[in-house]
mmCIF file with all atom_site columns, C-alpha atoms in Angstrom:
data_model
loop_
_atom_site.group_PDB
_atom_site.id
_atom_site.type_symbol
_atom_site.label_atom_id
_atom_site.label_alt_id
_atom_site.label_comp_id
_atom_site.label_asym_id
_atom_site.label_entity_id
_atom_site.label_seq_id
_atom_site.pdbx_PDB_ins_code
_atom_site.Cartn_x
_atom_site.Cartn_y
_atom_site.Cartn_z
_atom_site.occupancy
_atom_site.B_iso_or_equiv
_atom_site.pdbx_formal_charge
_atom_site.auth_seq_id
_atom_site.auth_comp_id
_atom_site.auth_asym_id
_atom_site.auth_atom_id
_atom_site.pdbx_PDB_model_num
ATOM 1   C CA . TYR A 1 1   ? -62.990 0.734   120.112 1.00 0.00 ? 10  TYR A CA 1
ATOM 2   C CA . VAL A 1 2   ? -59.206 1.237   120.223 1.00 0.00 ? 11  VAL A CA 1
ATOM 3   C CA . GLU A 1 3   ? -58.985 2.179   116.610 1.00 0.00 ? 12  GLU A CA 1
ATOM 4   C CA . MET A 1 4   ? -61.673 4.654   116.987 1.00 0.00 ? 13  MET A CA 1
ATOM 5   C CA . CYS A 1 5   ? -59.866 6.305   119.758 1.00 0.00 ? 14  CYS A CA 1
ATOM 6   C CA . GLU A 1 6   ? -56.297 6.031   118.556 1.00 0.00 ? 15  GLU A CA 1
ATOM 7   C CA . GLY A 1 7   ? -56.672 5.842   114.808 1.00 0.00 ? 16  GLY A CA 1
ATOM 8   C CA . PRO A 1 8   ? -55.636 3.133   112.261 1.00 0.00 ? 17  PRO A CA 1
ATOM 9   C CA . GLU A 1 9   ? -51.993 3.589   112.964 1.00 0.00 ? 18  GLU A CA 1
ATOM 10  C CA . ILE A 1 10  ? -52.332 1.777   116.315 1.00 0.00 ? 19  ILE A CA 1
ATOM 11  C CA . TRP A 1 11  ? -52.239 -1.582  114.328 1.00 0.00 ? 20  TRP A CA 1
ATOM 12  C CA . ASP A 1 12  ? -48.886 -0.823  113.009 1.00 0.00 ? 21  ASP A CA 1
ATOM 13  C CA . PHE A 1 13  ? -47.530 -0.082  116.510 1.00 0.00 ? 22  PHE A CA 1
ATOM 14  C CA . LEU A 1 14  ? -49.116 -3.141  117.893 1.00 0.00 ? 23  LEU A CA 1
ATOM 15  C CA . MET A 1 15  ? -47.424 -5.160  115.132 1.00 0.00 ? 24  MET A CA 1
ATOM 16  C CA . GLU A 1 16  ? -44.065 -3.901  116.205 1.00 0.00 ? 25  GLU A CA 1
ATOM 17  C CA . ILE A 1 17  ? -45.079 -4.784  119.762 1.00 0.00 ? 26  ILE A CA 1
ATOM 18  C CA . TRP A 1 18  ? -45.997 -8.351  118.738 1.00 0.00 ? 27  TRP A CA 1
ATOM 19  C CA . HIS A 1 19  ? -42.721 -8.759  116.739 1.00 0.00 ? 28  HIS A CA 1
ATOM 20  C CA . THR A 1 20  ? -40.864 -7.633  119.675 1.00 0.00 ? 29  THR A CA 1
ATOM 21  C CA . MET A 1 21  ? -42.565 -9.953  121.993 1.00 0.00 ? 30  MET A CA 1
ATOM 22  C CA . LYS A 1 22  ? -42.078 -12.976 119.828 1.00 0.00 ? 31  LYS A CA 1
ATOM 23  C CA . ASP A 1 23  ? -38.350 -12.140 119.265 1.00 0.00 ? 32  ASP A CA 1
ATOM 24  C CA . ALA A 1 24  ? -37.836 -11.958 122.927 1.00 0.00 ? 33  ALA A CA 1
ATOM 25  C CA . VAL A 1 25  ? -39.429 -15.372 123.516 1.00 0.00 ? 34  VAL A CA 1
ATOM 26  C CA . GLU A 1 26  ? -37.466 -17.059 120.809 1.00 0.00 ? 35  GLU A CA 1
ATOM 27  C CA . ARG A 1 27  ? -34.110 -15.427 121.884 1.00 0.00 ? 36  ARG A CA 1
ATOM 28  C CA . GLY A 1 28  ? -34.654 -16.552 125.472 1.00 0.00 ? 37  GLY A CA 1
ATOM 29  C CA . LEU A 1 29  ? -35.386 -20.039 124.323 1.00 0.00 ? 38  LEU A CA 1
ATOM 30  C CA . ASP A 1 30  ? -32.287 -20.135 122.258 1.00 0.00 ? 39  ASP A CA 1
ATOM 31  C CA . HIS A 1 31  ? -29.818 -18.605 124.749 1.00 0.00 ? 40  HIS A CA 1
ATOM 32  C CA . GLU A 1 32  ? -28.224 -20.745 127.175 1.00 0.00 ? 41  GLU A CA 1
ATOM 33  C CA . GLY A 1 33  ? -25.477 -20.109 129.896 1.00 0.00 ? 42  GLY A CA 1
ATOM 34  C CA . VAL A 1 34  ? -25.387 -17.784 132.708 1.00 0.00 ? 43  VAL A CA 1
ATOM 35  C CA . LEU A 1 35  ? -27.180 -14.491 133.204 1.00 0.00 ? 44  LEU A CA 1
ATOM 36  C CA . PRO A 1 36  ? -25.006 -11.498 133.624 1.00 0.00 ? 45  PRO A CA 1
ATOM 37  C CA . GLY A 1 37  ? -24.289 -10.284 137.199 1.00 0.00 ? 46  GLY A CA 1
ATOM 38  C CA . PRO A 1 38  ? -22.474 -11.606 140.321 1.00 0.00 ? 47  PRO A CA 1
ATOM 39  C CA . LEU A 1 39  ? -25.015 -14.207 141.330 1.00 0.00 ? 48  LEU A CA 1
ATOM 40  C CA . ASN A 1 40  ? -24.059 -16.543 138.348 1.00 0.00 ? 49  ASN A CA 1
ATOM 41  C CA . LEU A 1 41  ? -27.732 -17.613 137.726 1.00 0.00 ? 50  LEU A CA 1
ATOM 42  C CA . PRO A 1 42  ? -28.079 -20.093 134.930 1.00 0.00 ? 51  PRO A CA 1
ATOM 43  C CA . ARG A 1 43  ? -30.690 -19.502 132.298 1.00 0.00 ? 52  ARG A CA 1
ATOM 44  C CA . LYS A 1 44  ? -33.376 -22.049 132.691 1.00 0.00 ? 53  LYS A CA 1
ATOM 45  C CA . ALA A 1 45  ? -36.034 -21.323 129.998 1.00 0.00 ? 54  ALA A CA 1
ATOM 46  C CA . PRO A 1 46  ? -34.323 -23.532 127.272 1.00 0.00 ? 55  PRO A CA 1
ATOM 47  C CA . VAL A 1 47  ? -34.446 -26.459 129.818 1.00 0.00 ? 56  VAL A CA 1
ATOM 48  C CA . TYR A 1 48  ? -38.020 -26.029 130.898 1.00 0.00 ? 57  TYR A CA 1
ATOM 49  C CA . TYR A 1 49  ? -39.093 -25.750 127.244 1.00 0.00 ? 58  TYR A CA 1
ATOM 50  C CA . VAL A 1 50  ? -37.397 -29.131 126.441 1.00 0.00 ? 59  VAL A CA 1
ATOM 51  C CA . LYS A 1 51  ? -39.019 -30.695 129.383 1.00 0.00 ? 60  LYS A CA 1
ATOM 52  C CA . ALA A 1 52  ? -42.462 -29.158 128.555 1.00 0.00 ? 61  ALA A CA 1
ATOM 53  C CA . THR A 1 53  ? -42.399 -30.642 124.994 1.00 0.00 ? 62  THR A CA 1
ATOM 54  C CA . GLY A 1 54  ? -42.069 -34.137 126.646 1.00 0.00 ? 63  GLY A CA 1
ATOM 55  C CA . TYR A 1 55  ? -45.022 -33.610 129.045 1.00 0.00 ? 64  TYR A CA 1
ATOM 56  C CA . LYS A 1 56  ? -48.519 -35.177 128.387 1.00 0.00 ? 65  LYS A CA 1
ATOM 57  C CA . SER A 1 57  ? -51.065 -32.850 126.748 1.00 0.00 ? 66  SER A CA 1
ATOM 58  C CA . THR A 1 58  ? -52.735 -32.251 130.106 1.00 0.00 ? 67  THR A CA 1
ATOM 59  C CA . LEU A 1 59  ? -49.459 -30.593 131.429 1.00 0.00 ? 68  LEU A CA 1
ATOM 60  C CA . GLN A 1 60  ? -47.857 -29.443 128.239 1.00 0.00 ? 69  GLN A CA 1
ATOM 61  C CA . THR A 1 61  ? -49.825 -26.151 127.977 1.00 0.00 ? 70  THR A CA 1
ATOM 62  C CA . ARG A 1 62  ? -48.779 -24.852 131.391 1.00 0.00 ? 71  ARG A CA 1
ATOM 63  C CA . GLY A 1 63  ? -45.332 -26.038 130.834 1.00 0.00 ? 72  GLY A CA 1
ATOM 64  C CA . LEU A 1 64  ? -44.906 -24.210 127.576 1.00 0.00 ? 73  LEU A CA 1
ATOM 65  C CA . VAL A 1 65  ? -46.370 -21.022 128.706 1.00 0.00 ? 74  VAL A CA 1
ATOM 66  C CA . TYR A 1 66  ? -44.097 -21.008 131.762 1.00 0.00 ? 75  TYR A CA 1
ATOM 67  C CA . ALA A 1 67  ? -41.084 -21.464 129.565 1.00 0.00 ? 76  ALA A CA 1
ATOM 68  C CA . TYR A 1 68  ? -42.150 -18.824 127.049 1.00 0.00 ? 77  TYR A CA 1
ATOM 69  C CA . ALA A 1 69  ? -42.760 -16.378 130.031 1.00 0.00 ? 78  ALA A CA 1
ATOM 70  C CA . LEU A 1 70  ? -39.382 -17.340 131.718 1.00 0.00 ? 79  LEU A CA 1
ATOM 71  C CA . ALA A 1 71  ? -37.686 -16.777 128.266 1.00 0.00 ? 80  ALA A CA 1
ATOM 72  C CA . VAL A 1 72  ? -38.828 -13.204 128.243 1.00 0.00 ? 81  VAL A CA 1
ATOM 73  C CA . SER A 1 73  ? -37.929 -12.571 131.891 1.00 0.00 ? 82  SER A CA 1
ATOM 74  C CA . GLU A 1 74  ? -34.451 -13.814 131.407 1.00 0.00 ? 83  GLU A CA 1
ATOM 75  C CA . GLU A 1 75  ? -34.005 -11.527 128.253 1.00 0.00 ? 84  GLU A CA 1
ATOM 76  C CA . ASN A 1 76  ? -35.078 -8.670  130.425 1.00 0.00 ? 85  ASN A CA 1
ATOM 77  C CA . ALA A 1 77  ? -32.395 -9.701  133.068 1.00 0.00 ? 86  ALA A CA 1
ATOM 78  C CA . SER A 1 78  ? -29.754 -9.884  130.472 1.00 0.00 ? 87  SER A CA 1
ATOM 79  C CA . GLY A 1 79  ? -30.530 -6.500  129.043 1.00 0.00 ? 88  GLY A CA 1
ATOM 80  C CA . GLY A 1 80  ? -32.267 -7.682  125.859 1.00 0.00 ? 89  GLY A CA 1
ATOM 81  C CA . LEU A 1 81  ? -35.051 -5.852  123.934 1.00 0.00 ? 90  LEU A CA 1
ATOM 82  C CA . ILE A 1 82  ? -38.424 -6.594  125.622 1.00 0.00 ? 91  ILE A CA 1
ATOM 83  C CA . VAL A 1 83  ? -41.864 -4.944  125.840 1.00 0.00 ? 92  VAL A CA 1
ATOM 84  C CA . THR A 1 84  ? -42.923 -3.344  129.148 1.00 0.00 ? 93  THR A CA 1
ATOM 85  C CA . ALA A 1 85  ? -46.353 -5.037  129.376 1.00 0.00 ? 94  ALA A CA 1
ATOM 86  C CA . PRO A 1 86  ? -46.988 -3.410  131.565 1.00 0.00 ? 95  PRO A CA 1
ATOM 87  C CA . THR A 1 87  ? -43.514 -3.042  133.195 1.00 0.00 ? 96  THR A CA 1
ATOM 88  C CA . CYS A 1 88  ? -40.180 -4.643  132.742 1.00 0.00 ? 97  CYS A CA 1
ATOM 89  C CA . GLY A 1 89  ? -40.592 -6.930  135.836 1.00 0.00 ? 98  GLY A CA 1
ATOM 90  C CA . SER A 1 90  ? -43.684 -8.386  134.394 1.00 0.00 ? 99  SER A CA 1
ATOM 91  C CA . SER A 1 91  ? -42.901 -8.557  130.800 1.00 0.00 ? 100 SER A CA 1
ATOM 92  C CA . GLY A 1 92  ? -43.002 -12.111 130.440 1.00 0.00 ? 101 GLY A CA 1
ATOM 93  C CA . VAL A 1 93  ? -46.549 -12.934 131.302 1.00 0.00 ? 102 VAL A CA 1
ATOM 94  C CA . ILE A 1 94  ? -48.487 -11.386 128.161 1.00 0.00 ? 103 ILE A CA 1
ATOM 95  C CA . PRO A 1 95  ? -45.838 -12.694 125.656 1.00 0.00 ? 104 PRO A CA 1
ATOM 96  C CA . GLY A 1 96  ? -45.792 -16.074 127.122 1.00 0.00 ? 105 GLY A CA 1
ATOM 97  C CA . VAL A 1 97  ? -49.610 -16.364 127.005 1.00 0.00 ? 106 VAL A CA 1
ATOM 98  C CA . LEU A 1 98  ? -49.812 -14.886 123.430 1.00 0.00 ? 107 LEU A CA 1
ATOM 99  C CA . TYR A 1 99  ? -47.002 -16.748 121.985 1.00 0.00 ? 108 TYR A CA 1
ATOM 100 C CA . HIS A 1 100 ? -48.539 -20.075 123.125 1.00 0.00 ? 109 HIS A CA 1
ATOM 101 C CA . LEU A 1 101 ? -51.997 -19.100 121.558 1.00 0.00 ? 110 LEU A CA 1
ATOM 102 C CA . SER A 1 102 ? -50.323 -18.055 118.417 1.00 0.00 ? 111 SER A CA 1
ATOM 103 C CA . LYS A 1 103 ? -48.232 -21.356 118.153 1.00 0.00 ? 112 LYS A CA 1
ATOM 104 C CA . GLY A 1 104 ? -50.739 -23.715 119.629 1.00 0.00 ? 113 GLY A CA 1
ATOM 105 C CA . HIS A 1 105 ? -53.899 -22.494 117.696 1.00 0.00 ? 114 HIS A CA 1
ATOM 106 C CA . ASN A 1 106 ? -52.145 -21.206 114.556 1.00 0.00 ? 115 ASN A CA 1
ATOM 107 C CA . PHE A 1 107 ? -53.762 -17.779 115.170 1.00 0.00 ? 116 PHE A CA 1
ATOM 108 C CA . LYS A 1 108 ? -52.878 -15.061 112.520 1.00 0.00 ? 117 LYS A CA 1
ATOM 109 C CA . ASP A 1 109 ? -51.248 -11.969 113.658 1.00 0.00 ? 118 ASP A CA 1
ATOM 110 C CA . ILE A 1 110 ? -54.348 -9.919  113.324 1.00 0.00 ? 119 ILE A CA 1
ATOM 111 C CA . ARG A 1 111 ? -56.059 -11.973 115.970 1.00 0.00 ? 120 ARG A CA 1
ATOM 112 C CA . ILE A 1 112 ? -53.042 -11.472 118.293 1.00 0.00 ? 121 ILE A CA 1
ATOM 113 C CA . LEU A 1 113 ? -53.169 -7.673  117.590 1.00 0.00 ? 122 LEU A CA 1
ATOM 114 C CA . HIS A 1 114 ? -56.775 -7.603  118.672 1.00 0.00 ? 123 HIS A CA 1
ATOM 115 C CA . ALA A 1 115 ? -55.786 -9.471  121.838 1.00 0.00 ? 124 ALA A CA 1
ATOM 116 C CA . LEU A 1 116 ? -53.003 -6.879  122.472 1.00 0.00 ? 125 LEU A CA 1
ATOM 117 C CA . ALA A 1 117 ? -55.486 -4.061  122.092 1.00 0.00 ? 126 ALA A CA 1
ATOM 118 C CA . THR A 1 118 ? -57.782 -5.796  124.684 1.00 0.00 ? 127 THR A CA 1
ATOM 119 C CA . ALA A 1 119 ? -54.911 -6.092  126.987 1.00 0.00 ? 128 ALA A CA 1
ATOM 120 C CA . GLY A 1 120 ? -54.064 -2.506  126.719 1.00 0.00 ? 129 GLY A CA 1
ATOM 121 C CA . LEU A 1 121 ? -57.535 -1.509  127.590 1.00 0.00 ? 130 LEU A CA 1
ATOM 122 C CA . ILE A 1 122 ? -57.327 -3.507  130.743 1.00 0.00 ? 131 ILE A CA 1
ATOM 123 C CA . GLY A 1 123 ? -53.995 -1.999  131.619 1.00 0.00 ? 132 GLY A CA 1
ATOM 124 C CA . ASN A 1 124 ? -55.283 1.429   131.136 1.00 0.00 ? 133 ASN A CA 1
ATOM 125 C CA . VAL A 1 125 ? -58.212 0.764   133.426 1.00 0.00 ? 134 VAL A CA 1
ATOM 126 C CA . VAL A 1 126 ? -55.778 -0.125  136.162 1.00 0.00 ? 135 VAL A CA 1
ATOM 127 C CA . LYS A 1 127 ? -53.211 2.640   135.409 1.00 0.00 ? 136 LYS A CA 1
ATOM 128 C CA . GLN A 1 128 ? -55.953 5.329   135.566 1.00 0.00 ? 137 GLN A CA 1
ATOM 129 C CA . ASN A 1 129 ? -57.578 3.960   138.711 1.00 0.00 ? 138 ASN A CA 1
ATOM 130 C CA . ALA A 1 130 ? -54.671 2.383   140.645 1.00 0.00 ? 139 ALA A CA 1
ATOM 131 C CA . SER A 1 131 ? -51.036 1.744   139.539 1.00 0.00 ? 140 SER A CA 1
ATOM 132 C CA . ILE A 1 132 ? -49.079 -0.610  137.396 1.00 0.00 ? 141 ILE A CA 1
ATOM 133 C CA . SER A 1 133 ? -45.814 0.457   139.094 1.00 0.00 ? 142 SER A CA 1
ATOM 134 C CA . GLY A 1 134 ? -43.858 -2.101  141.142 1.00 0.00 ? 143 GLY A CA 1
ATOM 135 C CA . ALA A 1 135 ? -42.257 0.918   142.962 1.00 0.00 ? 144 ALA A CA 1
ATOM 136 C CA . GLU A 1 136 ? -45.874 1.791   144.273 1.00 0.00 ? 145 GLU A CA 1
ATOM 137 C CA . VAL A 1 137 ? -47.843 -1.463  144.563 1.00 0.00 ? 146 VAL A CA 1
ATOM 138 C CA . GLY A 1 138 ? -45.028 -4.106  144.673 1.00 0.00 ? 147 GLY A CA 1
ATOM 139 C CA . CYS A 1 139 ? -44.067 -7.002  142.348 1.00 0.00 ? 148 CYS A CA 1
ATOM 140 C CA . GLN A 1 140 ? -47.515 -8.623  143.080 1.00 0.00 ? 149 GLN A CA 1
ATOM 141 C CA . GLY A 1 141 ? -49.332 -5.607  141.772 1.00 0.00 ? 150 GLY A CA 1
ATOM 142 C CA . GLU A 1 142 ? -47.461 -5.378  138.438 1.00 0.00 ? 151 GLU A CA 1
ATOM 143 C CA . VAL A 1 143 ? -47.526 -8.990  137.822 1.00 0.00 ? 152 VAL A CA 1
ATOM 144 C CA . GLY A 1 144 ? -51.117 -9.288  138.898 1.00 0.00 ? 153 GLY A CA 1
ATOM 145 C CA . VAL A 1 145 ? -52.005 -6.439  136.410 1.00 0.00 ? 154 VAL A CA 1
ATOM 146 C CA . ALA A 1 146 ? -49.967 -8.416  133.585 1.00 0.00 ? 155 ALA A CA 1
ATOM 147 C CA . CYS A 1 147 ? -52.041 -11.612 134.440 1.00 0.00 ? 156 CYS A CA 1
ATOM 148 C CA . ALA A 1 148 ? -55.291 -9.574  134.197 1.00 0.00 ? 157 ALA A CA 1
ATOM 149 C CA . MET A 1 149 ? -54.358 -8.238  130.816 1.00 0.00 ? 158 MET A CA 1
ATOM 150 C CA . ALA A 1 150 ? -53.174 -11.565 129.537 1.00 0.00 ? 159 ALA A CA 1
ATOM 151 C CA . SER A 1 151 ? -56.424 -13.089 130.637 1.00 0.00 ? 160 SER A CA 1
ATOM 152 C CA . ALA A 1 152 ? -58.582 -10.606 128.912 1.00 0.00 ? 161 ALA A CA 1
ATOM 153 C CA . ALA A 1 153 ? -56.257 -10.864 125.709 1.00 0.00 ? 162 ALA A CA 1
ATOM 154 C CA . ALA A 1 154 ? -56.773 -14.738 125.742 1.00 0.00 ? 163 ALA A CA 1
ATOM 155 C CA . MET A 1 155 ? -60.464 -14.525 126.237 1.00 0.00 ? 164 MET A CA 1
ATOM 156 C CA . SER A 1 156 ? -60.838 -11.999 123.280 1.00 0.00 ? 165 SER A CA 1
ATOM 157 C CA . VAL A 1 157 ? -59.623 -14.637 120.763 1.00 0.00 ? 166 VAL A CA 1
ATOM 158 C CA . MET A 1 158 ? -60.847 -17.881 122.413 1.00 0.00 ? 167 MET A CA 1
ATOM 159 C CA . PRO A 1 159 ? -64.587 -19.081 122.631 1.00 0.00 ? 168 PRO A CA 1
ATOM 160 C CA . PRO A 1 160 ? -67.088 -17.801 123.342 1.00 0.00 ? 169 PRO A CA 1
ATOM 161 C CA . ALA A 1 161 ? -65.523 -14.450 122.814 1.00 0.00 ? 170 ALA A CA 1
ATOM 162 C CA . ALA A 1 162 ? -63.900 -15.437 119.539 1.00 0.00 ? 171 ALA A CA 1
ATOM 163 C CA . ALA A 1 163 ? -67.319 -15.894 118.139 1.00 0.00 ? 172 ALA A CA 1
ATOM 164 C CA . MET A 1 164 ? -67.779 -12.278 117.889 1.00 0.00 ? 173 MET A CA 1
ATOM 165 C CA . PRO A 1 165 ? -66.892 -10.733 114.463 1.00 0.00 ? 174 PRO A CA 1
ATOM 166 C CA . MET A 1 166 ? -63.727 -8.790  114.494 1.00 0.00 ? 175 MET A CA 1
ATOM 167 C CA . ASP A 1 167 ? -65.443 -5.706  113.139 1.00 0.00 ? 176 ASP A CA 1
ATOM 168 C CA . GLN A 1 168 ? -68.168 -5.630  115.866 1.00 0.00 ? 177 GLN A CA 1
ATOM 169 C CA . THR A 1 169 ? -67.453 -2.891  118.323 1.00 0.00 ? 178 THR A CA 1
ATOM 170 C CA . PRO A 1 170 ? -67.615 -4.233  121.970 1.00 0.00 ? 179 PRO A CA 1
ATOM 171 C CA . ALA A 1 171 ? -68.604 -1.982  124.788 1.00 0.00 ? 180 ALA A CA 1
ATOM 172 C CA . GLY A 1 172 ? -65.663 0.109   126.182 1.00 0.00 ? 181 GLY A CA 1
ATOM 173 C CA . PRO A 1 173 ? -64.091 -0.492  129.635 1.00 0.00 ? 182 PRO A CA 1
ATOM 174 C CA . ALA A 1 174 ? -65.504 0.996   132.904 1.00 0.00 ? 183 ALA A CA 1
ATOM 175 C CA . GLY A 1 175 ? -66.224 4.621   132.337 1.00 0.00 ? 184 GLY A CA 1
ATOM 176 C CA . HIS A 1 176 ? -66.358 4.421   128.437 1.00 0.00 ? 185 HIS A CA 1
ATOM 177 C CA . SER A 1 177 ? -69.414 4.090   126.284 1.00 0.00 ? 186 SER A CA 1
ATOM 178 C CA . GLY A 1 178 ? -67.598 2.504   123.335 1.00 0.00 ? 187 GLY A CA 1
ATOM 179 C CA . HIS A 1 179 ? -68.359 5.715   121.215 1.00 0.00 ? 188 HIS A CA 1
ATOM 180 C CA . PRO A 1 180 ? -65.399 8.004   120.584 1.00 0.00 ? 189 PRO A CA 1
ATOM 181 C CA . GLU A 1 181 ? -67.461 11.114  120.263 1.00 0.00 ? 190 GLU A CA 1
ATOM 182 C CA . THR A 1 182 ? -68.832 10.514  123.805 1.00 0.00 ? 191 THR A CA 1
ATOM 183 C CA . ASP A 1 183 ? -65.405 9.408   125.282 1.00 0.00 ? 192 ASP A CA 1
ATOM 184 C CA . ARG A 1 184 ? -63.229 12.110  123.945 1.00 0.00 ? 193 ARG A CA 1
ATOM 185 C CA . GLN A 1 185 ? -63.385 13.771  127.383 1.00 0.00 ? 194 GLN A CA 1
ATOM 186 C CA . HIS A 1 186 ? -61.724 10.631  128.736 1.00 0.00 ? 195 HIS A CA 1
ATOM 187 C CA . PRO A 1 187 ? -59.344 9.383   126.226 1.00 0.00 ? 196 PRO A CA 1
ATOM 188 C CA . ALA A 1 188 ? -57.900 5.779   126.530 1.00 0.00 ? 197 ALA A CA 1
ATOM 189 C CA . GLN A 1 189 ? -54.292 7.169   126.913 1.00 0.00 ? 198 GLN A CA 1
ATOM 190 C CA . TRP A 1 190 ? -52.937 4.218   125.001 1.00 0.00 ? 199 TRP A CA 1
ATOM 191 C CA . PRO A 1 191 ? -50.846 2.037   125.428 1.00 0.00 ? 200 PRO A CA 1
ATOM 192 C CA . ALA A 1 192 ? -50.709 1.556   129.280 1.00 0.00 ? 201 ALA A CA 1
ATOM 193 C CA . GLY A 1 193 ? -46.997 1.211   129.436 1.00 0.00 ? 202 GLY A CA 1
ATOM 194 C CA . MET A 1 194 ? -46.583 -1.067  126.506 1.00 0.00 ? 203 MET A CA 1
ATOM 195 C CA . ASN A 1 195 ? -43.429 0.053   124.824 1.00 0.00 ? 204 ASN A CA 1
ATOM 196 C CA . CYS A 1 196 ? -40.205 -1.610  123.506 1.00 0.00 ? 205 CYS A CA 1
ATOM 197 C CA . ARG A 1 197 ? -37.316 -1.202  126.020 1.00 0.00 ? 206 ARG A CA 1
ATOM 198 C CA . GLU A 1 198 ? -33.894 -2.546  126.652 1.00 0.00 ? 207 GLU A CA 1
ATOM 199 C CA . GLY A 1 199 ? -34.244 -4.875  129.707 1.00 0.00 ? 208 GLY A CA 1
ATOM 200 C CA . GLY A 1 200 ? -32.402 -4.820  132.915 1.00 0.00 ? 209 GLY A CA 1
ATOM 201 C CA . SER A 1 201 ? -35.064 -3.214  135.074 1.00 0.00 ? 210 SER A CA 1
ATOM 202 C CA . SER A 1 202 ? -36.423 -4.755  138.319 1.00 0.00 ? 211 SER A CA 1
ATOM 203 C CA . GLY A 1 203 ? -39.969 -3.587  137.118 1.00 0.00 ? 212 GLY A CA 1
ATOM 204 C CA . THR A 1 204 ? -40.060 -0.180  138.688 1.00 0.00 ? 213 THR A CA 1
ATOM 205 C CA . ASP A 1 205 ? -41.353 1.420   135.380 1.00 0.00 ? 214 ASP A CA 1
ATOM 206 C CA . ARG A 1 206 ? -43.514 4.328   136.019 1.00 0.00 ? 215 ARG A CA 1
ATOM 207 C CA . SER A 1 207 ? -44.693 4.949   132.442 1.00 0.00 ? 216 SER A CA 1
#
């Protein structure tokens, strides 16, 4: 559906988005010390990552996802390059989930790109019908949207949704039939705020 609306070049764009997300996670896990600013807040993602690797399997997943998400958030706080997904303030949620799926299940990049495309559709539904801006709906609004996007992305690559062939066209989101010739009057307006951006924002992105 996304490719039909946006063209095949969307996959190159999403690959750039995915590489930026991965880089942000890995930089955040590697960097230690104190975040810039007068509060002298220590970085915690590396510590939580080490702790999570020692947890039992029943707790390890949530510990790793938390560490990955925190790593990106700390990169945002330090002015690093992150992806607004859908905002700077909520930039850690989707990378945290997708990075764990990629590492934990050995998913190839193409599956993650399909997950990102699904996340973008959910983000667009909210952006067009409500808001993804922390300035308008508060931090709980932007983080809530990020959680919905991440959930949809995960379900698109995990059973039972994972059993659907990648070339099978699913039904579009609310208000879309899944057919571009029908939906051109209501374009998807990709990518729901997903853009690479230098960090440092509190999450009041209005894109």
